[in-house]
Amino acid sequence: TQLLEQSPQFLSIQEGENLTVYCNSSSVFSSLQWYRQEPGEGPVLLVTVVTGGEVKKLKRLTFQFGDARKDSSLHITAAQPGDTGLYLCAGRNQAGTALIFGKGTTLSVSS
Amino acid sequence: GAVVSQHPSRVICKSGTSVKIECRSLDFQATTMFWYRQFPKQSLMLMATSNEGSKATYEQGVEKDKFLINHASLTLSTLTVTSAHPEDSSFYICSAKPPGIETQYFGPGTRLLVL
C-alpha cells in the first residue's frame, strides 16, 4: 500500500518565520504534487515535481523532490498570515489512475 | 480555464434521505472524474474513480450501493448518497481530468450535514 506521511501535522508560527513541511514515503513516485487548501474550499495545486533532486521555487515557497523520488519538502521563507492553510502532498497511485494524498499539514501564521 | 464546479456547495438533510451532488467541468471535457471525502482537519480520501460511459471504480471500503456515481457525459458526474446517516456528514470534493493530461482540477467541495 502506498502511503504518504506528512510532518508536522500542525504548525503554528509567527509572521516572518521560516518553516519546512515534509512528505515521506517508502514507495517511489513518478511525481509528487503539493496543494494548498483553505477551509471550505477545494485544494489548489501549487507545484508538481517530477525529477529526482528537482528544486522548484514559487515566490517564497521552495519545493524539493528527493533524489530517490520517495520524499519531498516544502520550505516557506518569511511566512505571512496569507500562507495559513492546509498543505497536502499527493502522488499518483501504482495504477497511475488516481492521486493519493498525505494527511496534510495545517499551518497557522499569526501576525 | 480548467474550472470545476460543484452543486450544491452545502446541503443539510434528514437521516434516511438521499442527496445528489453534481460535479461539472465548465470549460473542458473530463473523461475521468474523481470523488473524494474529507473529514474535518483530515486529508482527502479517494472514494471512487468514474470514467465517462462506464461504471465507477470504488476504493476498498467504499460501499458502491450507498454512494452511487453516474458519469453520463463528458462534463458531468454525480454522486448520490443514498439513505444518508449522520456518519456520512463530510466534505465531498470532486476533481476532473482532461484526456491526455495528468493534472486533475478540483471542485470547491460540497459540505453535507445529515441530521
CSV table of C-alpha atoms in Angstrom, one decimal, chain B residues 3 9 15-16 23 29 37 39-40 49 51 53 59-61 64 67 72 76 80 85 87 93 98-99 102 109 112-113:
chain,number,residue,atom,x,y,z
B,3,VAL,CA,-12.8,25.3,-13.8
B,9,SER,CA,-22.0,23.9,-2.0
B,15,SER,CA,-31.3,10.9,8.2
B,16,GLY,CA,-32.6,8.3,5.7
B,23,CYS,CA,-19.6,17.9,-10.4
B,29,GLN,CA,-14.2,17.7,-21.3
B,37,ARG,CA,-14.3,12.6,1.0
B,39,PHE,CA,-13.4,14.8,7.4
B,40,PRO,CA,-12.5,17.9,9.5
B,49,THR,CA,-12.9,7.0,-10.0
B,51,ASN,CA,-15.0,7.2,-16.4
B,53,GLY,CA,-19.9,6.0,-20.0
B,59,GLU,CA,-11.9,2.2,-3.4
B,60,GLN,CA,-11.7,-0.5,-0.9
B,61,GLY,CA,-14.2,0.0,1.9
B,64,LYS,CA,-21.0,1.3,-4.1
B,67,PHE,CA,-22.5,6.1,-2.9
B,72,ALA,CA,-23.2,10.2,-18.1
B,76,LEU,CA,-20.9,16.0,-15.5
B,80,THR,CA,-25.7,10.3,-4.8
B,85,HIS,CA,-26.9,8.9,8.0
B,87,GLU,CA,-21.8,9.5,9.9
B,93,ILE,CA,-14.8,17.0,-3.3
B,98,PRO,CA,-9.0,16.1,-19.2
B,99,PRO,CA,-7.9,13.4,-21.6
B,102,GLU,CA,-2.3,14.1,-15.9
B,109,GLY,CA,-16.4,20.9,-2.4
B,112,LEU,CA,-23.0,17.6,3.7
B,113,LEU,CA,-24.7,17.6,7.1
